[in-house]
């Protein structure tokens, strides 16, 4: 199966034998995922979780092969996406090794806000980006314990970068948050 995310965000993650989760990607609208099965690779211990309301189109292997043969543009797009995946994964891995916890949390928040739709008639300019995730969910995405994530988020809030509410983080200063991400 091939999945095309039309609306919302999806976290793709792997689970180790001892139950620890590693986020391998945060998928935004217009992105395909699940394609590794089409290439003959197994995706054992790989899962997808909706981070908010989503709409996903599902295509069978036969449908994908038919479209790939019918339209070179589709084949080129899938090839481009597949080509970016190793670089994205390498960047996440180096971030988890070389960045501090505070930088990883800032990077996660920056990534989540950049995946939001631009301002429009229903989203006025100047409105601060909001992330509707719990501290636990943010901690999992950043690869850190929830308690540590909460401490870092409070520190960022004390410095005016964020406003915290139950299950929601509002980014007040995206530029300074990007700087904090390193």
mmCIF file of C-alpha atoms in Angstrom:
data_model
loop_
_atom_site.group_PDB
_atom_site.id
_atom_site.type_symbol
_atom_site.label_atom_id
_atom_site.label_comp_id
_atom_site.label_asym_id
_atom_site.label_seq_id
_atom_site.Cartn_x
_atom_site.Cartn_y
_atom_site.Cartn_z
ATOM 1 C CA UNK A 1 0.000 0.000 0.000
ATOM 2 C CA UNK A 2 0.984 3.569 -0.639
ATOM 3 C CA UNK A 3 -0.470 6.385 1.439
ATOM 4 C CA UNK A 4 -0.803 9.994 0.323
ATOM 5 C CA UNK A 5 -1.403 12.457 3.132
ATOM 6 C CA UNK A 6 -3.909 15.072 1.996
ATOM 7 C CA UNK A 7 -4.605 16.825 5.326
ATOM 8 C CA UNK A 8 -2.999 16.894 8.760
ATOM 9 C CA UNK A 9 0.314 15.518 10.020
ATOM 10 C CA UNK A 10 1.454 11.955 10.649
ATOM 11 C CA UNK A 11 4.345 10.702 12.750
ATOM 12 C CA UNK A 12 6.146 7.648 11.364
ATOM 13 C CA UNK A 13 8.072 5.719 13.993
ATOM 14 C CA UNK A 14 9.772 2.435 14.728
ATOM 15 C CA UNK A 15 9.506 0.446 17.937
ATOM 16 C CA UNK A 16 12.395 -1.513 19.416
ATOM 17 C CA UNK A 17 11.998 -4.920 21.060
ATOM 18 C CA UNK A 18 12.014 -3.242 24.489
ATOM 19 C CA UNK A 19 9.180 -0.870 23.479
ATOM 20 C CA UNK A 20 11.138 2.346 22.892
ATOM 21 C CA UNK A 21 9.929 4.446 19.962
ATOM 22 C CA UNK A 22 12.080 6.362 17.477
ATOM 23 C CA UNK A 23 10.378 8.921 15.258
ATOM 24 C CA UNK A 24 11.749 8.565 11.740
ATOM 25 C CA UNK A 25 9.591 11.209 10.038
ATOM 26 C CA UNK A 26 6.870 13.761 10.533
ATOM 27 C CA UNK A 27 4.780 13.671 7.361
ATOM 28 C CA UNK A 28 3.015 16.820 6.151
ATOM 29 C CA UNK A 29 0.240 17.175 3.542
ATOM 30 C CA UNK A 30 1.170 16.240 -0.015
ATOM 31 C CA UNK A 31 3.693 13.622 1.100
ATOM 32 C CA UNK A 32 3.589 9.937 0.323
ATOM 33 C CA UNK A 33 4.574 7.240 2.786
ATOM 34 C CA UNK A 34 4.460 3.473 3.028
ATOM 35 C CA UNK A 35 6.352 3.246 -0.255
ATOM 36 C CA UNK A 36 9.100 0.966 1.056
ATOM 37 C CA UNK A 37 6.744 -2.005 0.793
ATOM 38 C CA UNK A 38 6.372 -1.213 -2.923
ATOM 39 C CA UNK A 39 10.133 -1.586 -3.280
ATOM 40 C CA UNK A 40 10.118 -5.014 -1.686
ATOM 41 C CA UNK A 41 11.355 -3.851 1.724
ATOM 42 C CA UNK A 42 9.518 -4.903 4.846
ATOM 43 C CA UNK A 43 8.385 -2.346 7.367
ATOM 44 C CA UNK A 44 8.222 -4.509 10.476
ATOM 45 C CA UNK A 45 8.007 -2.521 13.686
ATOM 46 C CA UNK A 46 7.174 0.662 11.747
ATOM 47 C CA UNK A 47 4.004 2.524 12.610
ATOM 48 C CA UNK A 48 2.185 5.720 11.669
ATOM 49 C CA UNK A 49 0.265 7.906 14.110
ATOM 50 C CA UNK A 50 -1.942 10.877 13.248
ATOM 51 C CA UNK A 51 -0.829 13.998 15.100
ATOM 52 C CA UNK A 52 -4.080 15.808 14.283
ATOM 53 C CA UNK A 53 -7.138 15.336 12.046
ATOM 54 C CA UNK A 54 -5.955 13.714 8.856
ATOM 55 C CA UNK A 55 -7.175 12.666 5.440
ATOM 56 C CA UNK A 56 -5.219 9.895 3.750
ATOM 57 C CA UNK A 57 -5.603 8.422 0.263
ATOM 58 C CA UNK A 58 -4.678 4.756 -0.033
ATOM 59 C CA UNK A 59 -3.402 3.143 -3.218
ATOM 60 C CA UNK A 60 -2.783 -0.534 -3.797
ATOM 61 C CA UNK A 61 0.486 -1.800 -5.224
ATOM 62 C CA UNK A 62 -1.234 -2.500 -8.567
ATOM 63 C CA UNK A 63 -2.656 1.052 -8.706
ATOM 64 C CA UNK A 64 0.754 2.566 -8.010
ATOM 65 C CA UNK A 65 2.466 0.459 -10.671
ATOM 66 C CA UNK A 66 -0.229 1.394 -13.189
ATOM 67 C CA UNK A 67 0.198 5.130 -12.409
ATOM 68 C CA UNK A 68 3.996 4.903 -12.524
ATOM 69 C CA UNK A 69 3.838 3.423 -16.012
ATOM 70 C CA UNK A 70 1.130 5.825 -17.167
ATOM 71 C CA UNK A 71 2.672 9.141 -16.091
ATOM 72 C CA UNK A 72 6.383 9.901 -15.866
ATOM 73 C CA UNK A 73 5.638 12.925 -13.628
ATOM 74 C CA UNK A 74 4.292 10.632 -10.918
ATOM 75 C CA UNK A 75 7.331 8.377 -11.200
ATOM 76 C CA UNK A 76 9.624 11.427 -10.977
ATOM 77 C CA UNK A 77 7.839 12.729 -7.875
ATOM 78 C CA UNK A 78 8.061 9.383 -6.070
ATOM 79 C CA UNK A 79 11.727 9.095 -7.032
ATOM 80 C CA UNK A 80 12.403 12.584 -5.650
ATOM 81 C CA UNK A 81 10.646 11.742 -2.381
ATOM 82 C CA UNK A 82 12.580 8.494 -2.048
ATOM 83 C CA UNK A 83 15.814 10.355 -2.741
ATOM 84 C CA UNK A 84 15.173 12.848 0.088
ATOM 85 C CA UNK A 85 14.360 10.223 2.719
ATOM 86 C CA UNK A 86 17.944 9.088 3.492
ATOM 87 C CA UNK A 87 19.126 12.707 3.853
ATOM 88 C CA UNK A 88 16.179 13.559 6.132
ATOM 89 C CA UNK A 89 16.846 10.488 8.250
ATOM 90 C CA UNK A 90 20.558 11.296 8.459
ATOM 91 C CA UNK A 91 19.727 14.837 9.585
ATOM 92 C CA UNK A 92 17.400 13.530 12.322
ATOM 93 C CA UNK A 93 20.019 11.029 13.467
ATOM 94 C CA UNK A 94 22.810 13.611 13.633
ATOM 95 C CA UNK A 95 20.443 15.973 15.453
ATOM 96 C CA UNK A 96 19.708 13.351 18.080
ATOM 97 C CA UNK A 97 23.427 12.734 18.598
ATOM 98 C CA UNK A 98 24.930 16.226 18.319
ATOM 99 C CA UNK A 99 22.184 18.541 19.597
ATOM 100 C CA UNK A 100 21.270 19.216 23.202
ATOM 101 C CA UNK A 101 17.812 18.265 24.439
ATOM 102 C CA UNK A 102 16.758 21.928 24.356
ATOM 103 C CA UNK A 103 17.928 22.216 20.734
ATOM 104 C CA UNK A 104 16.064 19.014 19.772
ATOM 105 C CA UNK A 105 12.856 20.332 21.330
ATOM 106 C CA UNK A 106 13.266 23.682 19.540
ATOM 107 C CA UNK A 107 13.916 21.818 16.270
ATOM 108 C CA UNK A 108 10.803 19.691 16.798
ATOM 109 C CA UNK A 109 8.651 22.764 17.486
ATOM 110 C CA UNK A 110 10.108 24.577 14.471
ATOM 111 C CA UNK A 111 9.471 21.564 12.233
ATOM 112 C CA UNK A 112 5.880 21.285 13.456
ATOM 113 C CA UNK A 113 5.127 24.990 12.921
ATOM 114 C CA UNK A 114 6.721 25.035 9.456
ATOM 115 C CA UNK A 115 4.375 22.193 8.413
ATOM 116 C CA UNK A 116 1.330 24.371 9.150
ATOM 117 C CA UNK A 117 -0.602 26.002 6.330
ATOM 118 C CA UNK A 118 0.200 29.655 5.515
ATOM 119 C CA UNK A 119 -2.082 32.488 6.517
ATOM 120 C CA UNK A 120 -5.276 32.743 4.531
ATOM 121 C CA UNK A 121 -8.861 33.957 4.844
ATOM 122 C CA UNK A 122 -9.523 31.605 7.757
ATOM 123 C CA UNK A 123 -6.043 32.028 9.278
ATOM 124 C CA UNK A 124 -5.279 35.729 9.763
ATOM 125 C CA UNK A 125 -1.754 37.072 9.310
ATOM 126 C CA UNK A 126 -0.044 37.664 12.639
ATOM 127 C CA UNK A 127 -1.707 34.760 14.398
ATOM 128 C CA UNK A 128 0.908 32.796 16.272
ATOM 129 C CA UNK A 129 1.414 29.177 15.170
ATOM 130 C CA UNK A 130 -0.045 26.643 17.583
ATOM 131 C CA UNK A 131 0.923 23.047 18.132
ATOM 132 C CA UNK A 132 -1.872 20.870 19.499
ATOM 133 C CA UNK A 133 0.260 18.192 21.156
ATOM 134 C CA UNK A 134 0.799 17.230 24.766
ATOM 135 C CA UNK A 135 4.196 17.483 26.427
ATOM 136 C CA UNK A 136 4.357 13.688 26.263
ATOM 137 C CA UNK A 137 3.813 13.712 22.492
ATOM 138 C CA UNK A 138 6.407 16.471 21.998
ATOM 139 C CA UNK A 139 8.861 14.548 24.187
ATOM 140 C CA UNK A 140 8.443 11.421 22.054
ATOM 141 C CA UNK A 141 9.040 13.436 18.878
ATOM 142 C CA UNK A 142 12.176 15.032 20.366
ATOM 143 C CA UNK A 143 13.441 11.765 21.839
ATOM 144 C CA UNK A 144 13.514 12.853 25.470
ATOM 145 C CA UNK A 145 11.620 12.083 28.697
ATOM 146 C CA UNK A 146 8.401 14.049 29.246
ATOM 147 C CA UNK A 147 9.681 15.663 32.447
ATOM 148 C CA UNK A 148 12.728 17.037 30.625
ATOM 149 C CA UNK A 149 10.558 18.282 27.772
ATOM 150 C CA UNK A 150 8.240 20.084 30.200
ATOM 151 C CA UNK A 151 11.214 21.760 31.917
ATOM 152 C CA UNK A 152 12.632 22.975 28.571
ATOM 153 C CA UNK A 153 9.212 24.191 27.380
ATOM 154 C CA UNK A 154 8.747 26.163 30.623
ATOM 155 C CA UNK A 155 12.205 27.692 30.169
ATOM 156 C CA UNK A 156 11.312 28.724 26.608
ATOM 157 C CA UNK A 157 8.013 30.148 27.894
ATOM 158 C CA UNK A 158 9.850 32.101 30.634
ATOM 159 C CA UNK A 159 12.025 33.638 27.893
ATOM 160 C CA UNK A 160 8.991 34.669 25.814
ATOM 161 C CA UNK A 161 9.421 32.161 22.971
ATOM 162 C CA UNK A 162 6.270 30.151 23.774
ATOM 163 C CA UNK A 163 2.957 30.275 25.584
ATOM 164 C CA UNK A 164 1.892 26.990 27.154
ATOM 165 C CA UNK A 165 -1.666 25.790 27.673
ATOM 166 C CA UNK A 166 -3.143 22.374 28.302
ATOM 167 C CA UNK A 167 -2.376 20.241 25.233
ATOM 168 C CA UNK A 168 -1.343 23.277 23.181
ATOM 169 C CA UNK A 169 1.873 25.224 22.647
ATOM 170 C CA UNK A 170 1.769 28.632 20.972
ATOM 171 C CA UNK A 171 4.993 29.791 19.326
ATOM 172 C CA UNK A 172 5.313 33.505 20.081
ATOM 173 C CA UNK A 173 8.754 34.076 18.565
ATOM 174 C CA UNK A 174 9.474 31.650 15.691
ATOM 175 C CA UNK A 175 12.758 33.376 14.775
ATOM 176 C CA UNK A 176 14.261 33.062 18.257
ATOM 177 C CA UNK A 177 12.990 29.475 18.455
ATOM 178 C CA UNK A 178 14.819 28.678 15.173
ATOM 179 C CA UNK A 179 17.948 30.239 16.669
ATOM 180 C CA UNK A 180 17.537 28.051 19.773
ATOM 181 C CA UNK A 181 17.352 24.991 17.510
ATOM 182 C CA UNK A 182 20.949 25.632 16.439
#
